């Protein structure tokens, strides 16, 4: 019996050692990813004041945080939009970017928005449910509220930059291509960290595959058609029924919310950061956006992190280059 307990104790010790080593390595990798990805930015009272959970609308998630440095540069604001596949995420997820550039003297903000499938809209008369169109409207309303709140605090704003991560980067680019002239604060430049630029590239766009799905009248086929309707409706904001679906309609609705398809001569300059090993949003999105911008003579700086995936956590030197470029854009484009 003693021998059995001794053996059991040895086995337990080995298992605990493996768990500790594995957990320690995982913690180390997370820490290194955060450091290399630039997501660790300290903030103290000496850096400035933070106003949290300010409202920009009637919905539960119509909230933003405002970072006011002690001696803010006049007129300029930077807004950062969180990621989460349009279905998750919180404004705090991208607070590191707001802290970084507030410490450089710029008023910054992060915001929440109502997410697809995760939230509901109780008060909106324009949108029956959260979708990408309602998110763009949220950014517009939030920008108005930031401008008003800053004026109340004695800071008159007259320009902005907007950036985001992943889905938030898509929204930042979409807002910039849509509202470059009509935004409550003129947009001087935009930033995309791994943001989808071409929605037809992100989701299924193979014509034969879609046509086969639409022609499949089995129970399984109908279920997949219903899923496709939900996806298209959530992305486009347009209620689409199965009998209305067509390859051409899907392409058009996706194009309507694809920043690369909406670039014009008036689109603001961009800083673009993508991972060469990204399996969620390929670097082709950044290359496509970069090419479109440059075809109109618009300045665009693109960085493809050679060793990183969607987290951009394995190329510290590229993180530094991107942050330096954003700082240079601030100096160049904020008037």
Tab-separated table of C-alpha atoms in Angstrom:
chain	number	residue	atom	x	y	z
A	1	UNK	CA	0.000	0.000	0.000
A	2	UNK	CA	2.825	2.412	0.938
A	3	UNK	CA	4.523	1.642	-2.358
A	4	UNK	CA	1.286	2.420	-4.248
A	5	UNK	CA	0.905	5.772	-2.460
A	6	UNK	CA	4.553	6.548	-3.143
A	7	UNK	CA	4.112	5.838	-6.853
A	8	UNK	CA	0.884	7.906	-6.883
A	9	UNK	CA	2.717	10.779	-5.213
A	10	UNK	CA	5.457	10.648	-7.830
A	11	UNK	CA	2.869	10.639	-10.649
A	12	UNK	CA	1.022	13.604	-9.116
A	13	UNK	CA	4.301	15.488	-8.700
A	14	UNK	CA	5.206	14.855	-12.338
A	15	UNK	CA	1.753	16.016	-13.503
A	16	UNK	CA	1.943	19.169	-11.372
A	17	UNK	CA	5.431	19.885	-12.694
A	18	UNK	CA	4.202	19.539	-16.279
A	19	UNK	CA	1.237	21.828	-15.537
A	20	UNK	CA	3.487	24.428	-13.892
A	21	UNK	CA	6.001	24.334	-16.731
A	22	UNK	CA	3.253	24.473	-19.369
A	23	UNK	CA	1.415	27.252	-17.536
A	24	UNK	CA	4.624	29.194	-17.041
A	25	UNK	CA	5.489	28.896	-20.737
A	26	UNK	CA	1.975	29.981	-21.724
A	27	UNK	CA	2.193	32.985	-19.405
A	28	UNK	CA	5.602	33.828	-20.871
A	29	UNK	CA	4.252	33.623	-24.443
A	30	UNK	CA	1.262	35.820	-23.583
A	31	UNK	CA	3.556	38.342	-21.894
A	32	UNK	CA	5.928	38.375	-24.871
A	33	UNK	CA	3.037	38.727	-27.341
A	34	UNK	CA	1.721	41.683	-25.369
A	35	UNK	CA	5.155	43.294	-25.207
A	36	UNK	CA	5.979	42.684	-28.873
A	37	UNK	CA	2.474	43.682	-29.935
A	38	UNK	CA	2.664	46.890	-27.940
A	39	UNK	CA	-0.430	46.211	-25.850
A	40	UNK	CA	1.240	47.032	-22.519
A	41	UNK	CA	1.157	50.794	-21.995
A	42	UNK	CA	1.185	52.097	-18.430
A	43	UNK	CA	-0.917	55.081	-17.370
A	44	UNK	CA	-0.795	57.151	-14.190
A	45	UNK	CA	-2.446	60.284	-12.841
A	46	UNK	CA	0.629	62.247	-13.860
A	47	UNK	CA	-0.169	61.433	-17.505
A	48	UNK	CA	-3.599	63.052	-17.429
A	49	UNK	CA	-7.280	62.439	-16.668
A	50	UNK	CA	-9.537	59.605	-17.816
A	51	UNK	CA	-13.307	60.079	-18.083
A	52	UNK	CA	-14.951	56.654	-18.249
A	53	UNK	CA	-18.273	55.327	-19.526
A	54	UNK	CA	-19.518	58.573	-21.009
A	55	UNK	CA	-22.711	58.207	-23.052
A	56	UNK	CA	-23.153	58.953	-26.735
A	57	UNK	CA	-26.627	57.448	-27.140
A	58	UNK	CA	-29.507	55.594	-25.516
A	59	UNK	CA	-28.333	52.032	-26.078
A	60	UNK	CA	-26.617	50.061	-23.334
A	61	UNK	CA	-23.295	49.957	-25.186
A	62	UNK	CA	-23.307	53.582	-26.361
A	63	UNK	CA	-20.342	54.363	-24.084
A	64	UNK	CA	-16.890	55.824	-24.578
A	65	UNK	CA	-13.795	56.556	-22.494
A	66	UNK	CA	-11.931	59.824	-22.913
A	67	UNK	CA	-8.212	60.313	-22.211
A	68	UNK	CA	-7.169	63.931	-21.659
A	69	UNK	CA	-3.406	64.491	-21.282
A	70	UNK	CA	-2.283	67.235	-18.930
A	71	UNK	CA	-1.184	69.528	-21.752
A	72	UNK	CA	-3.146	68.372	-24.810
A	73	UNK	CA	-2.177	69.447	-28.283
A	74	UNK	CA	-4.892	71.781	-29.567
A	75	UNK	CA	-7.683	70.641	-31.832
A	76	UNK	CA	-6.807	66.996	-32.475
A	77	UNK	CA	-8.451	63.773	-31.269
A	78	UNK	CA	-7.689	60.097	-31.933
A	79	UNK	CA	-10.491	57.506	-31.697
A	80	UNK	CA	-9.747	53.779	-31.350
A	81	UNK	CA	-12.291	51.022	-32.089
A	82	UNK	CA	-12.055	47.550	-30.563
A	83	UNK	CA	-12.184	44.254	-32.453
A	84	UNK	CA	-14.081	41.039	-31.795
A	85	UNK	CA	-15.503	39.836	-35.139
A	86	UNK	CA	-18.291	42.453	-34.833
A	87	UNK	CA	-19.806	40.138	-32.171
A	88	UNK	CA	-17.547	40.618	-29.147
A	89	UNK	CA	-14.920	42.819	-27.599
A	90	UNK	CA	-14.865	45.833	-25.290
A	91	UNK	CA	-13.456	49.356	-25.504
A	92	UNK	CA	-10.892	48.440	-22.855
A	93	UNK	CA	-9.352	45.923	-25.293
A	94	UNK	CA	-7.743	48.742	-27.287
A	95	UNK	CA	-7.135	51.137	-24.405
A	96	UNK	CA	-3.393	50.594	-24.819
A	97	UNK	CA	-3.494	52.593	-28.091
A	98	UNK	CA	-5.445	55.416	-26.443
A	99	UNK	CA	-2.935	55.505	-23.588
A	100	UNK	CA	0.069	55.476	-25.923
A	101	UNK	CA	-0.955	58.490	-27.967
A	102	UNK	CA	-2.482	60.388	-25.051
A	103	UNK	CA	0.948	60.162	-23.445
A	104	UNK	CA	2.234	61.897	-26.588
A	105	UNK	CA	-0.142	64.788	-25.930
A	106	UNK	CA	-3.210	63.920	-28.008
A	107	UNK	CA	-6.748	63.655	-26.688
A	108	UNK	CA	-7.807	60.060	-27.335
A	109	UNK	CA	-10.885	57.925	-26.910
A	110	UNK	CA	-12.086	54.332	-27.065
A	111	UNK	CA	-15.688	53.337	-27.669
A	112	UNK	CA	-18.139	50.469	-27.465
A	113	UNK	CA	-20.734	49.715	-30.136
A	114	UNK	CA	-23.718	47.365	-30.303
A	115	UNK	CA	-22.478	44.027	-31.646
A	116	UNK	CA	-24.027	41.550	-34.080
A	117	UNK	CA	-25.839	38.681	-32.318
A	118	UNK	CA	-24.460	39.792	-28.927
A	119	UNK	CA	-26.651	42.838	-28.321
A	120	UNK	CA	-30.059	44.290	-29.112
A	121	UNK	CA	-31.262	47.750	-30.067
A	122	UNK	CA	-34.153	48.938	-27.932
A	123	UNK	CA	-34.430	52.561	-28.972
A	124	UNK	CA	-33.219	52.761	-32.565
A	125	UNK	CA	-35.792	53.616	-35.203
A	126	UNK	CA	-33.272	53.274	-38.018
A	127	UNK	CA	-31.961	49.760	-37.315
A	128	UNK	CA	-33.975	46.801	-36.060
A	129	UNK	CA	-30.850	44.984	-34.848
A	130	UNK	CA	-27.099	45.628	-34.595
A	131	UNK	CA	-25.241	45.385	-37.896
A	132	UNK	CA	-22.241	46.959	-39.568
A	133	UNK	CA	-24.307	49.918	-40.745
A	134	UNK	CA	-25.494	50.610	-37.200
A	135	UNK	CA	-21.886	50.386	-35.985
A	136	UNK	CA	-20.805	53.061	-38.468
A	137	UNK	CA	-23.679	55.205	-37.188
A	138	UNK	CA	-22.432	54.579	-33.644
A	139	UNK	CA	-18.996	55.922	-34.588
A	140	UNK	CA	-20.590	59.050	-36.050
A	141	UNK	CA	-22.682	59.625	-32.896
A	142	UNK	CA	-19.702	58.924	-30.650
A	143	UNK	CA	-17.566	61.440	-32.559
A	144	UNK	CA	-20.271	64.078	-32.057
A	145	UNK	CA	-20.401	63.280	-28.335
A	146	UNK	CA	-16.605	63.404	-27.968
A	147	UNK	CA	-16.492	66.792	-29.668
A	148	UNK	CA	-19.257	68.103	-27.390
A	149	UNK	CA	-17.755	66.671	-24.188
A	150	UNK	CA	-14.327	68.073	-24.985
A	151	UNK	CA	-15.823	71.523	-25.610
A	152	UNK	CA	-17.532	71.243	-22.224
A	153	UNK	CA	-14.118	70.477	-20.694
A	154	UNK	CA	-12.551	73.453	-22.453
A	155	UNK	CA	-10.936	71.649	-25.399
A	156	UNK	CA	-12.163	72.695	-28.835
A	157	UNK	CA	-11.635	69.908	-31.375
A	158	UNK	CA	-11.464	70.457	-35.124
A	159	UNK	CA	-9.909	67.246	-36.512
A	160	UNK	CA	-9.413	63.567	-35.795
A	161	UNK	CA	-7.716	60.325	-36.712
A	162	UNK	CA	-9.441	56.972	-36.344
A	163	UNK	CA	-8.002	53.492	-35.992
A	164	UNK	CA	-8.963	50.053	-34.871
A	165	UNK	CA	-7.991	46.437	-34.471
A	166	UNK	CA	-9.468	43.632	-36.619
A	167	UNK	CA	-13.243	44.249	-36.902
A	168	UNK	CA	-12.645	47.654	-35.313
A	169	UNK	CA	-10.082	48.441	-38.018
A	170	UNK	CA	-12.646	47.498	-40.662
A	171	UNK	CA	-15.123	49.908	-39.061
A	172	UNK	CA	-12.470	52.636	-38.834
A	173	UNK	CA	-11.650	52.272	-42.536
A	174	UNK	CA	-15.322	52.056	-43.486
A	175	UNK	CA	-16.133	55.203	-41.492
A	176	UNK	CA	-13.187	56.998	-43.107
A	177	UNK	CA	-14.187	56.073	-46.654
A	178	UNK	CA	-17.860	56.882	-45.971
A	179	UNK	CA	-17.552	60.020	-43.821
A	180	UNK	CA	-14.296	61.685	-44.862
A	181	UNK	CA	-16.298	64.873	-45.559
A	182	UNK	CA	-19.331	64.510	-43.306
A	183	UNK	CA	-17.740	63.393	-40.021
A	184	UNK	CA	-18.366	65.836	-37.123
A	185	UNK	CA	-14.569	66.074	-36.999
A	186	UNK	CA	-12.667	65.964	-40.322
A	187	UNK	CA	-10.617	62.755	-40.621
A	188	UNK	CA	-6.932	63.435	-41.243
A	189	UNK	CA	-5.805	59.796	-41.415
A	190	UNK	CA	-6.847	56.250	-40.508
A	191	UNK	CA	-5.101	53.248	-38.948
A	192	UNK	CA	-5.795	49.570	-39.564
A	193	UNK	CA	-4.335	46.830	-37.434
A	194	UNK	CA	-5.339	43.607	-39.288
A	195	UNK	CA	-8.656	45.029	-40.502
A	196	UNK	CA	-10.740	43.347	-43.246
A	197	UNK	CA	-10.714	45.621	-46.289
A	198	UNK	CA	-12.568	43.431	-48.801
A	199	UNK	CA	-15.540	41.556	-47.340
A	200	UNK	CA	-15.854	39.351	-50.406
A	201	UNK	CA	-12.320	38.192	-49.670
A	202	UNK	CA	-13.100	37.540	-46.014
A	203	UNK	CA	-16.235	35.454	-46.560
A	204	UNK	CA	-17.220	32.875	-49.152
A	205	UNK	CA	-17.141	34.445	-52.593
A	206	UNK	CA	-16.727	31.379	-54.805
A	207	UNK	CA	-19.575	31.636	-57.313
A	208	UNK	CA	-20.057	27.892	-57.841
A	209	UNK	CA	-20.079	27.205	-54.106
A	210	UNK	CA	-22.705	29.878	-53.479
A	211	UNK	CA	-24.822	28.815	-56.465
A	212	UNK	CA	-24.719	25.177	-55.321
A	213	UNK	CA	-25.786	26.222	-51.831
A	214	UNK	CA	-28.685	28.311	-53.132
A	215	UNK	CA	-29.857	25.375	-55.277
A	216	UNK	CA	-29.727	22.892	-52.392
A	217	UNK	CA	-33.333	22.292	-51.289
A	218	UNK	CA	-32.562	19.635	-48.680
A	219	UNK	CA	-33.126	20.361	-44.999
A	220	UNK	CA	-29.383	20.801	-44.585
A	221	UNK	CA	-29.284	23.148	-47.579
A	222	UNK	CA	-32.152	25.248	-46.239
A	223	UNK	CA	-30.459	25.476	-42.851
A	224	UNK	CA	-27.250	26.723	-44.489
A	225	UNK	CA	-29.243	29.201	-46.573
A	226	UNK	CA	-30.802	30.534	-43.363
A	227	UNK	CA	-27.315	30.919	-41.859
A	228	UNK	CA	-26.176	32.755	-44.984
A	229	UNK	CA	-29.195	35.081	-44.752
A	230	UNK	CA	-28.331	35.889	-41.132
A	231	UNK	CA	-24.701	36.570	-42.032
A	232	UNK	CA	-25.545	38.788	-45.003
A	233	UNK	CA	-28.209	40.658	-43.020
A	234	UNK	CA	-25.920	41.175	-40.040
A	235	UNK	CA	-23.116	42.475	-42.208
A	236	UNK	CA	-25.095	44.605	-44.643
A	237	UNK	CA	-27.947	45.779	-42.399
A	238	UNK	CA	-30.385	44.741	-45.120
A	239	UNK	CA	-33.020	42.129	-44.226
A	240	UNK	CA	-32.502	39.343	-46.781
A	241	UNK	CA	-34.757	36.312	-47.213
A	242	UNK	CA	-33.609	32.997	-48.668
A	243	UNK	CA	-35.701	33.413	-51.822
A	244	UNK	CA	-34.053	36.799	-52.461
A	245	UNK	CA	-30.510	35.499	-52.219
A	246	UNK	CA	-28.346	35.502	-55.308
A	247	UNK	CA	-24.628	35.503	-55.940
A	248	UNK	CA	-24.832	39.010	-57.422
A	249	UNK	CA	-26.798	40.391	-54.449
A	250	UNK	CA	-24.339	38.926	-51.952
A	251	UNK	CA	-21.399	40.408	-53.878
A	252	UNK	CA	-23.049	43.828	-53.981
A	253	UNK	CA	-24.011	43.903	-50.308
A	254	UNK	CA	-20.502	42.829	-49.304
A	255	UNK	CA	-18.985	45.441	-51.594
A	256	UNK	CA	-21.101	48.152	-49.952
A	257	UNK	CA	-19.269	47.525	-46.671
A	258	UNK	CA	-15.812	46.862	-48.154
A	259	UNK	CA	-13.502	49.842	-47.507
A	260	UNK	CA	-11.268	48.950	-50.457
A	261	UNK	CA	-14.235	49.258	-52.820
A	262	UNK	CA	-15.169	52.672	-51.409
A	263	UNK	CA	-11.804	54.405	-51.721
A	264	UNK	CA	-11.943	57.702	-53.573
A	265	UNK	CA	-9.637	60.658	-54.163
A	266	UNK	CA	-11.001	62.172	-50.927
A	267	UNK	CA	-10.186	59.149	-48.725
A	268	UNK	CA	-7.757	60.018	-45.882
A	269	UNK	CA	-4.183	58.631	-45.774
A	270	UNK	CA	-3.602	55.348	-43.961
A	271	UNK	CA	-1.226	53.353	-41.795
A	272	UNK	CA	-1.794	49.627	-42.378
A	273	UNK	CA	-0.421	46.756	-40.240
A	274	UNK	CA	-0.970	43.069	-41.094
A	275	UNK	CA	0.509	39.689	-40.197
A	276	UNK	CA	2.118	37.511	-42.854
A	277	UNK	CA	0.892	34.416	-40.987
A	278	UNK	CA	-2.610	35.698	-40.217
A	279	UNK	CA	-5.169	32.941	-40.855
A	280	UNK	CA	-8.188	35.104	-39.945
A	281	UNK	CA	-7.571	38.280	-41.948
A	282	UNK	CA	-4.854	37.671	-44.511
A	283	UNK	CA	-2.262	40.278	-45.375
A	284	UNK	CA	-3.915	40.473	-48.821
A	285	UNK	CA	-6.526	42.763	-47.224
A	286	UNK	CA	-3.820	45.265	-46.344
A	287	UNK	CA	-2.145	44.939	-49.736
A	288	UNK	CA	-5.484	45.473	-51.509
A	289	UNK	CA	-6.274	48.580	-49.445
A	290	UNK	CA	-2.761	49.927	-49.899
A	291	UNK	CA	-2.950	49.439	-53.668
A	292	UNK	CA	-6.343	51.120	-53.919
A	293	UNK	CA	-5.229	54.132	-51.902
A	294	UNK	CA	-2.064	54.579	-53.914
A	295	UNK	CA	-4.008	54.284	-57.185
A	296	UNK	CA	-5.707	57.545	-56.147
A	297	UNK	CA	-2.434	59.154	-55.101
A	298	UNK	CA	-3.214	58.843	-51.388
A	299	UNK	CA	-0.346	58.285	-48.968
A	300	UNK	CA	-0.394	54.815	-47.458
A	301	UNK	CA	2.234	53.085	-45.339
A	302	UNK	CA	1.842	49.319	-45.078
A	303	UNK	CA	3.733	46.994	-42.740
A	304	UNK	CA	3.553	43.203	-43.090
A	305	UNK	CA	4.812	41.581	-39.887
A	306	UNK	CA	6.889	38.627	-41.165
A	307	UNK	CA	6.546	36.318	-38.145
A	308	UNK	CA	3.134	37.295	-36.763
A	309	UNK	CA	-0.422	36.168	-37.169
A	310	UNK	CA	-3.591	38.025	-36.207
A	311	UNK	CA	-2.171	39.072	-32.840
A	312	UNK	CA	0.846	40.904	-34.364
A	313	UNK	CA	2.833	39.732	-31.353
A	314	UNK	CA	6.048	38.322	-32.800
A	315	UNK	CA	7.704	41.333	-34.442
A	316	UNK	CA	8.526	44.004	-31.897
A	317	UNK	CA	10.566	46.019	-34.407
A	318	UNK	CA	7.533	46.246	-36.709
A	319	UNK	CA	5.326	47.346	-33.820
A	320	UNK	CA	7.804	50.144	-33.132
A	321	UNK	CA	7.867	51.129	-36.825
A	322	UNK	CA	4.062	51.305	-36.975
A	323	UNK	CA	3.852	53.392	-33.797
A	324	UNK	CA	6.564	55.733	-35.065
A	325	UNK	CA	4.746	56.112	-38.392
A	326	UNK	CA	1.478	56.940	-36.610
A	327	UNK	CA	3.303	59.568	-34.553
A	328	UNK	CA	4.777	61.012	-37.746
A	329	UNK	CA	1.317	61.068	-39.358
A	330	UNK	CA	0.051	63.023	-36.353
A	331	UNK	CA	2.760	65.632	-36.842
A	332	UNK	CA	2.211	65.742	-40.602
A	333	UNK	CA	-1.579	65.669	-40.923
A	334	UNK	CA	-2.889	67.347	-37.779
A	335	UNK	CA	-2.982	71.018	-38.737
